[in-house]
Amino acid sequence: MKILFSKALFPNILGITIVLILSGWLMVQAEGNWVFTIAIILFEFLVISIIFMQFYNKYTRPLKKASKTVNEMIRGNYSARFYNGNSEEMEQLSKNINKLARNMNEITIQEQMHAEQLTSIIDNMKNGLVLIDEKGYVHLVNRGFLEMFHGNEKQYRGHLYYDVFQNEAMHDVVQKTFLYEQPVKQQFKNKRGLTKNYMEVIAAPIFNEHNMIKGAVLVIYDITELKRLEKMRKDFVANVSHELRTPITSIRGFAETLKEAQHDEKAAEEFIEIIYKESHRLQLLIEDLLELSRLEREGFQLEKEDFNVKQMIDAVLPSLEQKAEKKELNLATSISSDISIHADVEKLKQVIINLVDNAINYTPSGGDVNLKVSEDEHRVHFSVEDTGIGMEQKVIQRIFERFYRVDKDRSRNTGGTGLGLAIVKHIVEVHQGEIVVDSEVNKGTAIHVYIPKD
């Protein structure tokens, strides 16, 4: 009953009631006059029709328009709008529908932005990403994965993982993930043409709200560089151990021989000389290791100052000339007297000493070593050229590694530590400079160092 007396229906019901009462009273007054009765019925029909038409235009037709607008929104057209002010109820309904459409449009825009951001993040990840459902079908592969394993997205998406993943380690990881329902990690090798990369894959299961496994996500990392660094670390430890053990063994051995007192004075002098040389070699090695450690330390600061390059080289040249003369080499220099630079003078001295000393060590007697310094607008160019044994192109990339020796026997005989060029590289790098090597077997080597003036 409450609905009948509502604000929307009560005027119409009241009007119909009045019409029915009035028509009934008139029909009683007609007393069998059929013409008058039919006229009353037609009038009654007309009035009630007008009332229903008004109700239809005020409520039913707007509801149809509202329903049509809602259907457009269901189909994803959130720009659809509904306007009607025939009644307070319809006006409020139109406001609510339009507000809902605007909110849904904003939510859709935000979802699209989030989806684009997520897609951008996934595609621009350096690591490979794969999504597999519970049946083993690949649903997603990102750009990083395609760069690692080649191919295009169509070759993987929608296919069973064991049909498109060629590496058995990938199969094994996926199977273990579904079997144990726990994250699984494994490393494997991946061949790309002539190169061989090291990969690490981590697979994690995906669960739904009922804790049922619905798939797995795989993240693949290229750990080739990490493996290389790990190998360098192991080689470094092995080389340091070897380099330290050799002089220590010699020192200890000859010291024990001296303790036995079963030798003449000349032999004792020879033993003492050997002990001295080996201890000096040990000291040089430790000093070079400490220097490398200082250069690699985070926050290392250069002590830069303005100085004349020729004066700096003149300070270190006598000892180098003496070594070259002892080996019967021609050491020539070509340096302009007006070249100045803002740099760490002591570190650049190390660069010159190490490069020239290295050139002398690897140049046979009678050869030439040339030290040249020139400048352009922004950089100073230091060049050390020799007519020594040279090296193959594949070796050039390794000469700056610690303890790497092109000719092990020759470098050991000269007392080198195998760390000189590694120190040179670090000093050049902290000066934001550049180092270039040109070499040819049995013809010589040229090392060019470019240091910014400021």
GROMACS .gro file of C-alpha atoms in nm:
model
  454
    1MET     CA    1   0.000   0.000   0.000
    2LYS     CA    2   0.289   0.229   0.075
    3ILE     CA    3   0.395   0.219  -0.291
    4LEU     CA    4   0.051   0.339  -0.402
    5PHE     CA    5   0.089   0.655  -0.194
    6SER     CA    6   0.441   0.725  -0.316
    7LYS     CA    7   0.519   1.065  -0.464
    8ALA     CA    8   0.555   0.920  -0.815
    9LEU     CA    9   0.233   0.711  -0.836
   10PHE     CA   10  -0.014   0.890  -0.607
   11PRO     CA   11  -0.115   1.175  -0.847
   12ASN     CA   12  -0.186   0.925  -1.128
   13ILE     CA   13  -0.381   0.688  -0.901
   14LEU     CA   14  -0.577   0.983  -0.758
   15GLY     CA   15  -0.662   1.106  -1.109
   16ILE     CA   16  -0.777   0.759  -1.222
   17THR     CA   17  -0.986   0.720  -0.905
   18ILE     CA   18  -1.158   1.057  -0.959
   19VAL     CA   19  -1.229   0.971  -1.323
   20LEU     CA   20  -1.375   0.631  -1.227
   21ILE     CA   21  -1.594   0.782  -0.951
   22LEU     CA   22  -1.714   1.063  -1.176
   23SER     CA   23  -1.783   0.829  -1.468
   24GLY     CA   24  -1.968   0.589  -1.240
   25TRP     CA   25  -2.189   0.868  -1.105
   26LEU     CA   26  -2.263   0.990  -1.459
   27MET     CA   27  -2.347   0.637  -1.574
   28VAL     CA   28  -2.598   0.605  -1.285
   29GLN     CA   29  -2.754   0.934  -1.393
   30ALA     CA   30  -2.778   0.815  -1.753
   31GLU     CA   31  -3.038   0.552  -1.657
   32GLY     CA   32  -2.993   0.327  -1.957
   33ASN     CA   33  -2.908   0.588  -2.213
   34TRP     CA   34  -2.658   0.383  -2.414
   35VAL     CA   35  -2.532   0.675  -2.617
   36PHE     CA   36  -2.452   0.873  -2.305
   37THR     CA   37  -2.297   0.561  -2.144
   38ILE     CA   38  -2.072   0.495  -2.444
   39ALA     CA   39  -1.966   0.861  -2.444
   40ILE     CA   40  -1.878   0.838  -2.075
   41ILE     CA   41  -1.673   0.519  -2.140
   42LEU     CA   42  -1.485   0.685  -2.429
   43PHE     CA   43  -1.416   0.991  -2.217
   44GLU     CA   44  -1.298   0.765  -1.936
   45PHE     CA   45  -1.067   0.576  -2.179
   46LEU     CA   46  -0.932   0.903  -2.315
   47VAL     CA   47  -0.855   1.047  -1.971
   48ILE     CA   48  -0.694   0.726  -1.846
   49SER     CA   49  -0.489   0.701  -2.170
   50ILE     CA   50  -0.366   1.057  -2.120
   51ILE     CA   51  -0.268   0.971  -1.763
   52PHE     CA   52  -0.079   0.658  -1.875
   53MET     CA   53   0.089   0.846  -2.164
   54GLN     CA   54   0.206   1.106  -1.917
   55PHE     CA   55   0.337   0.830  -1.687
   56TYR     CA   56   0.504   0.658  -1.983
   57ASN     CA   57   0.677   0.976  -2.101
   58LYS     CA   58   0.779   1.066  -1.748
   59TYR     CA   59   0.912   0.726  -1.631
   60THR     CA   60   0.897   0.436  -1.878
   61ARG     CA   61   1.062   0.604  -2.179
   62PRO     CA   62   1.347   0.755  -1.968
   63LEU     CA   63   1.405   0.411  -1.815
   64LYS     CA   64   1.444   0.264  -2.164
   65LYS     CA   65   1.697   0.537  -2.248
   66ALA     CA   66   1.875   0.471  -1.919
   67SER     CA   67   1.882   0.099  -1.998
   68LYS     CA   68   2.026   0.172  -2.344
   69THR     CA   69   2.297   0.393  -2.188
   70VAL     CA   70   2.385   0.118  -1.937
   71ASN     CA   71   2.409  -0.136  -2.222
   72GLU     CA   72   2.654   0.096  -2.402
   73MET     CA   73   2.862   0.110  -2.084
   74ILE     CA   74   2.854  -0.271  -2.059
   75ARG     CA   75   2.997  -0.285  -2.413
   76GLY     CA   76   3.280  -0.053  -2.299
   77ASN     CA   77   3.151   0.277  -2.436
   78TYR     CA   78   3.200   0.492  -2.127
   79SER     CA   79   3.146   0.814  -2.324
   80ALA     CA   80   2.769   0.736  -2.344
   81ARG     CA   81   2.554   0.976  -2.138
   82PHE     CA   82   2.190   0.991  -2.023
   83TYR     CA   83   2.007   1.319  -1.957
   84ASN     CA   84   1.646   1.353  -1.831
   85GLY     CA   85   1.484   1.615  -1.608
   86ASN     CA   86   1.116   1.515  -1.634
   87SER     CA   87   1.113   1.427  -1.263
   88GLU     CA   88   1.338   1.444  -0.963
   89GLU     CA   89   1.381   1.065  -0.970
   90MET     CA   90   1.484   1.057  -1.337
   91GLU     CA   91   1.713   1.355  -1.290
   92GLN     CA   92   1.887   1.183  -0.999
   93LEU     CA   93   1.906   0.859  -1.199
   94SER     CA   94   2.068   1.039  -1.496
   95LYS     CA   95   2.320   1.208  -1.266
   96ASN     CA   96   2.414   0.874  -1.107
   97ILE     CA   97   2.446   0.695  -1.444
   98ASN     CA   98   2.660   0.975  -1.588
   99LYS     CA   99   2.875   0.982  -1.275
  100LEU     CA  100   2.919   0.605  -1.300
  101ALA     CA  101   3.018   0.639  -1.668
  102ARG     CA  102   3.277   0.906  -1.583
  103ASN     CA  103   3.417   0.695  -1.299
  104MET     CA  104   3.434   0.386  -1.519
  105ASN     CA  105   3.606   0.590  -1.790
  106GLU     CA  106   3.866   0.715  -1.541
  107ILE     CA  107   3.919   0.362  -1.407
  108THR     CA  108   3.961   0.231  -1.763
  109ILE     CA  109   4.215   0.505  -1.845
  110GLN     CA  110   4.408   0.425  -1.526
  111GLU     CA  111   4.399   0.052  -1.604
  112GLN     CA  112   4.525   0.121  -1.956
  113MET     CA  113   4.806   0.337  -1.815
  114HIS     CA  114   4.898   0.069  -1.563
  115ALA     CA  115   4.883  -0.199  -1.833
  116GLU     CA  116   5.104   0.010  -2.062
  117GLN     CA  117   5.348   0.077  -1.778
  118LEU     CA  118   5.357  -0.292  -1.685
  119THR     CA  119   5.404  -0.391  -2.051
  120SER     CA  120   5.679  -0.132  -2.088
  121ILE     CA  121   5.854  -0.257  -1.773
  122ILE     CA  122   5.827  -0.622  -1.879
  123ASP     CA  123   5.945  -0.554  -2.235
  124ASN     CA  124   6.235  -0.335  -2.126
  125MET     CA  125   6.363  -0.578  -1.865
  126LYS     CA  126   6.710  -0.696  -1.952
  127ASN     CA  127   6.618  -1.032  -1.803
  128GLY     CA  128   6.397  -1.281  -1.981
  129LEU     CA  129   6.041  -1.335  -1.855
  130VAL     CA  130   5.808  -1.624  -1.940
  131LEU     CA  131   5.454  -1.699  -1.817
  132ILE     CA  132   5.325  -2.057  -1.843
  133ASP     CA  133   4.973  -2.178  -1.749
  134GLU     CA  134   4.887  -2.497  -1.559
  135LYS     CA  135   4.861  -2.694  -1.887
  136GLY     CA  136   5.210  -2.597  -1.995
  137TYR     CA  137   5.116  -2.340  -2.260
  138VAL     CA  138   5.330  -2.027  -2.295
  139HIS     CA  139   5.121  -1.714  -2.245
  140LEU     CA  140   5.387  -1.445  -2.241
  141VAL     CA  141   5.750  -1.392  -2.340
  142ASN     CA  142   5.916  -1.053  -2.315
  143ARG     CA  143   6.170  -0.881  -2.538
  144GLY     CA  144   6.458  -0.977  -2.310
  145PHE     CA  145   6.378  -1.346  -2.354
  146LEU     CA  146   6.356  -1.310  -2.732
  147GLU     CA  147   6.696  -1.136  -2.740
  148MET     CA  148   6.847  -1.420  -2.536
  149PHE     CA  149   6.701  -1.707  -2.737
  150HIS     CA  150   6.612  -1.537  -3.067
  151GLY     CA  151   6.288  -1.590  -3.259
  152ASN     CA  152   5.968  -1.390  -3.232
  153GLU     CA  153   5.673  -1.392  -2.994
  154LYS     CA  154   5.452  -1.601  -3.225
  155GLN     CA  155   5.699  -1.890  -3.211
  156TYR     CA  156   5.648  -1.919  -2.835
  157ARG     CA  157   5.310  -1.778  -2.739
  158GLY     CA  158   5.030  -2.036  -2.738
  159HIS     CA  159   5.268  -2.334  -2.767
  160LEU     CA  160   5.361  -2.600  -2.512
  161TYR     CA  161   5.684  -2.508  -2.336
  162TYR     CA  162   5.857  -2.841  -2.415
  163ASP     CA  163   5.790  -2.787  -2.786
  164VAL     CA  164   5.950  -2.441  -2.805
  165PHE     CA  165   6.218  -2.442  -2.531
  166GLN     CA  166   6.521  -2.615  -2.675
  167ASN     CA  167   6.727  -2.627  -2.358
  168GLU     CA  168   6.665  -2.930  -2.137
  169ALA     CA  169   6.744  -2.727  -1.825
  170MET     CA  170   6.438  -2.510  -1.894
  171HIS     CA  171   6.221  -2.822  -1.917
  172ASP     CA  172   6.362  -2.953  -1.592
  173VAL     CA  173   6.297  -2.627  -1.407
  174VAL     CA  174   5.933  -2.607  -1.521
  175GLN     CA  175   5.867  -2.970  -1.433
  176LYS     CA  176   6.017  -2.934  -1.084
  177THR     CA  177   5.818  -2.617  -1.023
  178PHE     CA  178   5.487  -2.790  -1.101
  179LEU     CA  179   5.592  -3.107  -0.917
  180TYR     CA  180   5.713  -2.953  -0.591
  181GLU     CA  181   5.508  -2.629  -0.612
  182GLN     CA  182   5.811  -2.436  -0.490
  183PRO     CA  183   6.055  -2.190  -0.652
  184VAL     CA  184   6.334  -2.365  -0.844
  185LYS     CA  185   6.668  -2.219  -0.956
  186GLN     CA  186   6.912  -2.366  -1.206
  187GLN     CA  187   7.206  -2.257  -1.421
  188PHE     CA  188   7.276  -2.367  -1.777
  189LYS     CA  189   7.477  -2.278  -2.087
  190ASN     CA  190   7.317  -2.122  -2.390
  191LYS     CA  191   7.495  -2.122  -2.726
  192ARG     CA  192   7.435  -1.826  -2.956
  193GLY     CA  193   7.626  -1.893  -3.275
  194LEU     CA  194   7.992  -1.913  -3.187
  195THR     CA  195   7.944  -1.754  -2.844
  196LYS     CA  196   7.846  -1.938  -2.527
  197ASN     CA  197   7.652  -1.757  -2.256
  198TYR     CA  198   7.579  -1.863  -1.901
  199MET     CA  199   7.216  -1.837  -1.789
  200GLU     CA  200   7.035  -1.870  -1.459
  201VAL     CA  201   6.661  -1.942  -1.457
  202ILE     CA  202   6.439  -1.897  -1.152
  203ALA     CA  203   6.089  -2.044  -1.177
  204ALA     CA  204   5.814  -1.970  -0.924
  205PRO     CA  205   5.464  -2.126  -0.910
  206ILE     CA  206   5.148  -1.914  -0.938
  207PHE     CA  207   4.853  -2.001  -0.711
  208ASN     CA  208   4.485  -1.897  -0.728
  209GLU     CA  209   4.264  -1.795  -0.435
  210HIS     CA  210   4.202  -2.164  -0.352
  211ASN     CA  211   4.578  -2.228  -0.328
  212MET     CA  212   4.570  -2.435  -0.646
  213ILE     CA  213   4.862  -2.399  -0.886
  214LYS     CA  214   4.759  -2.205  -1.197
  215GLY     CA  215   5.091  -2.172  -1.373
  216ALA     CA  216   5.450  -2.064  -1.335
  217VAL     CA  217   5.658  -1.756  -1.404
  218LEU     CA  218   6.018  -1.793  -1.523
  219VAL     CA  219   6.284  -1.522  -1.495
  220ILE     CA  220   6.606  -1.583  -1.692
  221TYR     CA  221   6.926  -1.394  -1.610
  222ASP     CA  222   7.235  -1.367  -1.830
  223ILE     CA  223   7.515  -1.431  -1.580
  224THR     CA  224   7.796  -1.449  -1.836
  225GLU     CA  225   7.959  -1.134  -1.698
  226LEU     CA  226   7.926  -1.263  -1.341
  227LYS     CA  227   8.089  -1.591  -1.444
  228ARG     CA  228   8.368  -1.398  -1.614
  229LEU     CA  229   8.425  -1.188  -1.302
  230GLU     CA  230   8.415  -1.499  -1.086
  231LYS     CA  231   8.674  -1.663  -1.310
  232MET     CA  232   8.886  -1.347  -1.294
  233ARG     CA  233   8.862  -1.350  -0.915
  234LYS     CA  234   8.965  -1.716  -0.898
  235ASP     CA  235   9.248  -1.657  -1.144
  236PHE     CA  236   9.356  -1.351  -0.947
  237VAL     CA  237   9.367  -1.545  -0.620
  238ALA     CA  238   9.555  -1.831  -0.790
  239ASN     CA  239   9.799  -1.589  -0.956
  240VAL     CA  240   9.860  -1.391  -0.638
  241SER     CA  241   9.921  -1.714  -0.450
  242HIS     CA  242  10.163  -1.830  -0.717
  243GLU     CA  243  10.340  -1.495  -0.748
  244LEU     CA  244  10.383  -1.472  -0.371
  245ARG     CA  245  10.481  -1.833  -0.325
  246THR     CA  246  10.768  -1.818  -0.578
  247PRO     CA  247  10.978  -1.544  -0.408
  248ILE     CA  248  10.885  -1.664  -0.059
  249THR     CA  249  10.999  -2.017  -0.147
  250SER     CA  250  11.327  -1.883  -0.287
  251ILE     CA  251  11.388  -1.662   0.016
  252ARG     CA  252  11.312  -1.941   0.260
  253GLY     CA  253  11.516  -2.198   0.068
  254PHE     CA  254  11.831  -1.987   0.044
  255ALA     CA  255  11.791  -1.865   0.404
  256GLU     CA  256  11.779  -2.227   0.523
  257THR     CA  257  12.088  -2.300   0.313
  258LEU     CA  258  12.270  -2.010   0.478
  259LYS     CA  259  12.172  -2.142   0.823
  260GLU     CA  260  12.337  -2.477   0.753
  261ALA     CA  261  12.679  -2.304   0.725
  262GLN     CA  262  12.801  -2.562   0.470
  263HIS     CA  263  12.903  -2.317   0.198
  264ASP     CA  264  13.187  -2.081   0.112
  265GLU     CA  265  13.180  -1.701   0.129
  266LYS     CA  266  13.120  -1.658  -0.246
  267ALA     CA  267  12.816  -1.886  -0.240
  268ALA     CA  268  12.682  -1.699   0.064
  269GLU     CA  269  12.710  -1.371  -0.123
  270GLU     CA  270  12.519  -1.523  -0.417
  271PHE     CA  271  12.249  -1.653  -0.186
  272ILE     CA  272  12.217  -1.315  -0.014
  273GLU     CA  273  12.192  -1.142  -0.354
  274ILE     CA  274  11.915  -1.382  -0.459
  275ILE     CA  275  11.733  -1.326  -0.130
  276TYR     CA  276  11.762  -0.951  -0.180
  277LYS     CA  277  11.628  -0.968  -0.540
  278GLU     CA  278  11.340  -1.196  -0.444
  279SER     CA  279  11.247  -0.977  -0.146
  280HIS     CA  280  11.260  -0.671  -0.372
  281ARG     CA  281  11.035  -0.849  -0.622
  282LEU     CA  282  10.799  -0.939  -0.338
  283GLN     CA  283  10.794  -0.577  -0.223
  284LEU     CA  284  10.715  -0.454  -0.576
  285LEU     CA  285  10.433  -0.705  -0.606
  286ILE     CA  286  10.277  -0.601  -0.277
  287GLU     CA  287  10.312  -0.231  -0.364
  288ASP     CA  288  10.140  -0.287  -0.700
  289LEU     CA  289   9.858  -0.483  -0.534
  290LEU     CA  290   9.810  -0.203  -0.281
  291GLU     CA  291   9.813   0.055  -0.561
  292LEU     CA  292   9.544  -0.137  -0.751
  293SER     CA  293   9.340  -0.163  -0.433
  294ARG     CA  294   9.363   0.214  -0.380
  295LEU     CA  295   9.260   0.287  -0.739
  296GLU     CA  296   8.959   0.055  -0.719
  297ARG     CA  297   8.846   0.176  -0.379
  298GLU     CA  298   8.510   0.351  -0.383
  299GLY     CA  299   8.542   0.724  -0.337
  300PHE     CA  300   8.902   0.734  -0.461
  301GLN     CA  301   9.002   1.094  -0.531
  302LEU     CA  302   9.275   1.214  -0.765
  303GLU     CA  303   9.510   1.487  -0.642
  304LYS     CA  304   9.491   1.705  -0.951
  305GLU     CA  305   9.707   2.005  -1.019
  306ASP     CA  306   9.833   2.207  -1.316
  307PHE     CA  307  10.179   2.107  -1.433
  308ASN     CA  308  10.407   2.101  -1.737
  309VAL     CA  309  10.410   1.761  -1.907
  310LYS     CA  310  10.774   1.784  -2.025
  311GLN     CA  311  10.898   1.861  -1.675
  312MET     CA  312  10.701   1.565  -1.540
  313ILE     CA  313  10.854   1.327  -1.797
  314ASP     CA  314  11.204   1.469  -1.750
  315ALA     CA  315  11.178   1.370  -1.383
  316VAL     CA  316  11.126   1.000  -1.464
  317LEU     CA  317  11.333   0.975  -1.783
  318PRO     CA  318  11.684   0.916  -1.638
  319SER     CA  319  11.605   0.580  -1.478
  320LEU     CA  320  11.427   0.466  -1.797
  321GLU     CA  321  11.717   0.580  -2.018
  322GLN     CA  322  11.957   0.392  -1.794
  323LYS     CA  323  11.753   0.072  -1.829
  324ALA     CA  324  11.726   0.117  -2.209
  325GLU     CA  325  12.100   0.180  -2.237
  326LYS     CA  326  12.176  -0.131  -2.033
  327LYS     CA  327  11.967  -0.333  -2.277
  328GLU     CA  328  12.124  -0.154  -2.579
  329LEU     CA  329  11.797   0.007  -2.689
  330ASN     CA  330  11.746   0.346  -2.847
  331LEU     CA  331  11.501   0.543  -2.629
  332ALA     CA  332  11.384   0.858  -2.812
  333THR     CA  333  11.141   1.125  -2.693
  334SER     CA  334  10.940   1.390  -2.875
  335ILE     CA  335  10.771   1.629  -2.631
  336SER     CA  336  10.672   1.991  -2.676
  337SER     CA  337  10.787   2.211  -2.391
  338ASP     CA  338  10.463   2.411  -2.362
  339ILE     CA  339  10.209   2.130  -2.302
  340SER     CA  340  10.026   2.168  -1.971
  341ILE     CA  341   9.759   1.951  -1.811
  342HIS     CA  342   9.540   1.946  -1.500
  343ALA     CA  343   9.582   1.594  -1.362
  344ASP     CA  344   9.739   1.381  -1.089
  345VAL     CA  345  10.110   1.419  -1.158
  346GLU     CA  346  10.222   1.117  -0.955
  347LYS     CA  347   9.966   0.889  -1.123
  348LEU     CA  348  10.070   1.003  -1.470
  349LYS     CA  349  10.430   0.937  -1.378
  350GLN     CA  350  10.326   0.578  -1.304
  351VAL     CA  351  10.159   0.557  -1.645
  352ILE     CA  352  10.474   0.675  -1.828
  353ILE     CA  353  10.708   0.453  -1.621
  354ASN     CA  354  10.495   0.142  -1.666
  355LEU     CA  355  10.439   0.190  -2.040
  356VAL     CA  356  10.802   0.268  -2.123
  357ASP     CA  357  10.932   0.000  -1.888
  358ASN     CA  358  10.698  -0.251  -2.051
  359ALA     CA  359  10.815  -0.148  -2.398
  360ILE     CA  360  11.180  -0.192  -2.293
  361ASN     CA  361  11.111  -0.535  -2.146
  362TYR     CA  362  10.950  -0.666  -2.465
  363THR     CA  363  11.193  -0.513  -2.716
  364PRO     CA  364  11.504  -0.711  -2.813
  365SER     CA  365  11.849  -0.551  -2.798
  366GLY     CA  366  11.915  -0.305  -3.080
  367GLY     CA  367  11.546  -0.207  -3.102
  368ASP     CA  368  11.379   0.131  -3.063
  369VAL     CA  369  11.139   0.273  -2.804
  370ASN     CA  370  10.977   0.609  -2.879
  371LEU     CA  371  10.788   0.828  -2.632
  372LYS     CA  372  10.582   1.105  -2.792
  373VAL     CA  373  10.349   1.363  -2.637
  374SER     CA  374  10.117   1.589  -2.834
  375GLU     CA  375   9.795   1.776  -2.767
  376ASP     CA  376   9.472   1.890  -2.928
  377GLU     CA  377   9.204   2.126  -2.804
  378HIS     CA  378   9.076   1.902  -2.525
  379ARG     CA  379   9.324   1.617  -2.466
  380VAL     CA  380   9.689   1.533  -2.424
  381HIS     CA  381   9.809   1.234  -2.626
  382PHE     CA  382  10.082   1.013  -2.477
  383SER     CA  383  10.223   0.757  -2.722
  384VAL     CA  384  10.475   0.478  -2.646
  385GLU     CA  385  10.591   0.282  -2.952
  386ASP     CA  386  10.841   0.000  -2.970
  387THR     CA  387  10.988  -0.242  -3.224
  388GLY     CA  388  10.945  -0.540  -2.993
  389ILE     CA  389  10.785  -0.881  -3.019
  390GLY     CA  390  10.432  -0.746  -3.067
  391MET     CA  391  10.121  -0.955  -3.007
  392GLU     CA  392   9.820  -1.106  -3.179
  393GLN     CA  393   9.490  -0.918  -3.198
  394LYS     CA  394   9.310  -1.169  -2.974
  395VAL     CA  395   9.566  -1.102  -2.699
  396ILE     CA  396   9.525  -0.722  -2.698
  397GLN     CA  397   9.200  -0.733  -2.502
  398ARG     CA  398   9.364  -0.934  -2.224
  399ILE     CA  399   9.687  -0.744  -2.166
  400PHE     CA  400   9.518  -0.518  -1.908
  401GLU     CA  401   9.415  -0.816  -1.695
  402ARG     CA  402   9.604  -0.865  -1.373
  403PHE     CA  403   9.903  -1.098  -1.405
  404TYR     CA  404   9.840  -1.158  -1.775
  405ARG     CA  405  10.171  -1.192  -1.959
  406VAL     CA  406  10.222  -1.205  -2.334
  407ASP     CA  407  10.560  -1.378  -2.285
  408LYS     CA  408  10.571  -1.525  -1.934
  409ASP     CA  409  10.937  -1.623  -1.939
  410ARG     CA  410  11.054  -1.284  -2.065
  411SER     CA  411  10.844  -1.085  -1.815
  412ARG     CA  412  10.953  -1.298  -1.520
  413ASN     CA  413  11.318  -1.255  -1.612
  414THR     CA  414  11.274  -0.877  -1.614
  415GLY     CA  415  11.125  -0.882  -1.266
  416GLY     CA  416  10.784  -0.760  -1.375
  417THR     CA  417  10.484  -0.819  -1.147
  418GLY     CA  418  10.228  -0.857  -1.425
  419LEU     CA  419  10.024  -0.568  -1.278
  420GLY     CA  420  10.174  -0.270  -1.463
  421LEU     CA  421   9.922  -0.244  -1.745
  422ALA     CA  422   9.631  -0.312  -1.508
  423ILE     CA  423   9.746  -0.011  -1.302
  424VAL     CA  424   9.783   0.198  -1.620
  425LYS     CA  425   9.428   0.115  -1.727
  426HIS     CA  426   9.284   0.210  -1.388
  427ILE     CA  427   9.472   0.539  -1.376
  428VAL     CA  428   9.354   0.631  -1.727
  429GLU     CA  429   8.995   0.540  -1.637
  430VAL     CA  430   8.987   0.749  -1.318
  431HIS     CA  431   9.114   1.042  -1.527
  432GLN     CA  432   8.819   0.984  -1.765
  433GLY     CA  433   9.071   0.911  -2.038
  434GLU     CA  434   9.106   0.654  -2.315
  435ILE     CA  435   9.368   0.394  -2.399
  436VAL     CA  436   9.419   0.239  -2.745
  437VAL     CA  437   9.658  -0.042  -2.841
  438ASP     CA  438   9.795  -0.118  -3.188
  439SER     CA  439  10.024  -0.418  -3.230
  440GLU     CA  440  10.157  -0.660  -3.486
  441VAL     CA  441  10.353  -0.978  -3.416
  442ASN     CA  442  10.732  -0.934  -3.455
  443LYS     CA  443  10.686  -0.572  -3.565
  444GLY     CA  444  10.609  -0.390  -3.245
  445THR     CA  445  10.342  -0.231  -3.033
  446ALA     CA  446  10.206   0.122  -2.996
  447ILE     CA  447  10.003   0.223  -2.690
  448HIS     CA  448   9.815   0.553  -2.709
  449VAL     CA  449   9.683   0.720  -2.394
  450TYR     CA  450   9.449   1.019  -2.415
  451ILE     CA  451   9.399   1.226  -2.097
  452PRO     CA  452   9.160   1.526  -2.078
  453LYS     CA  453   9.339   1.856  -2.013
  454ASP     CA  454   9.095   1.960  -1.738
   0.00000   0.00000   0.00000
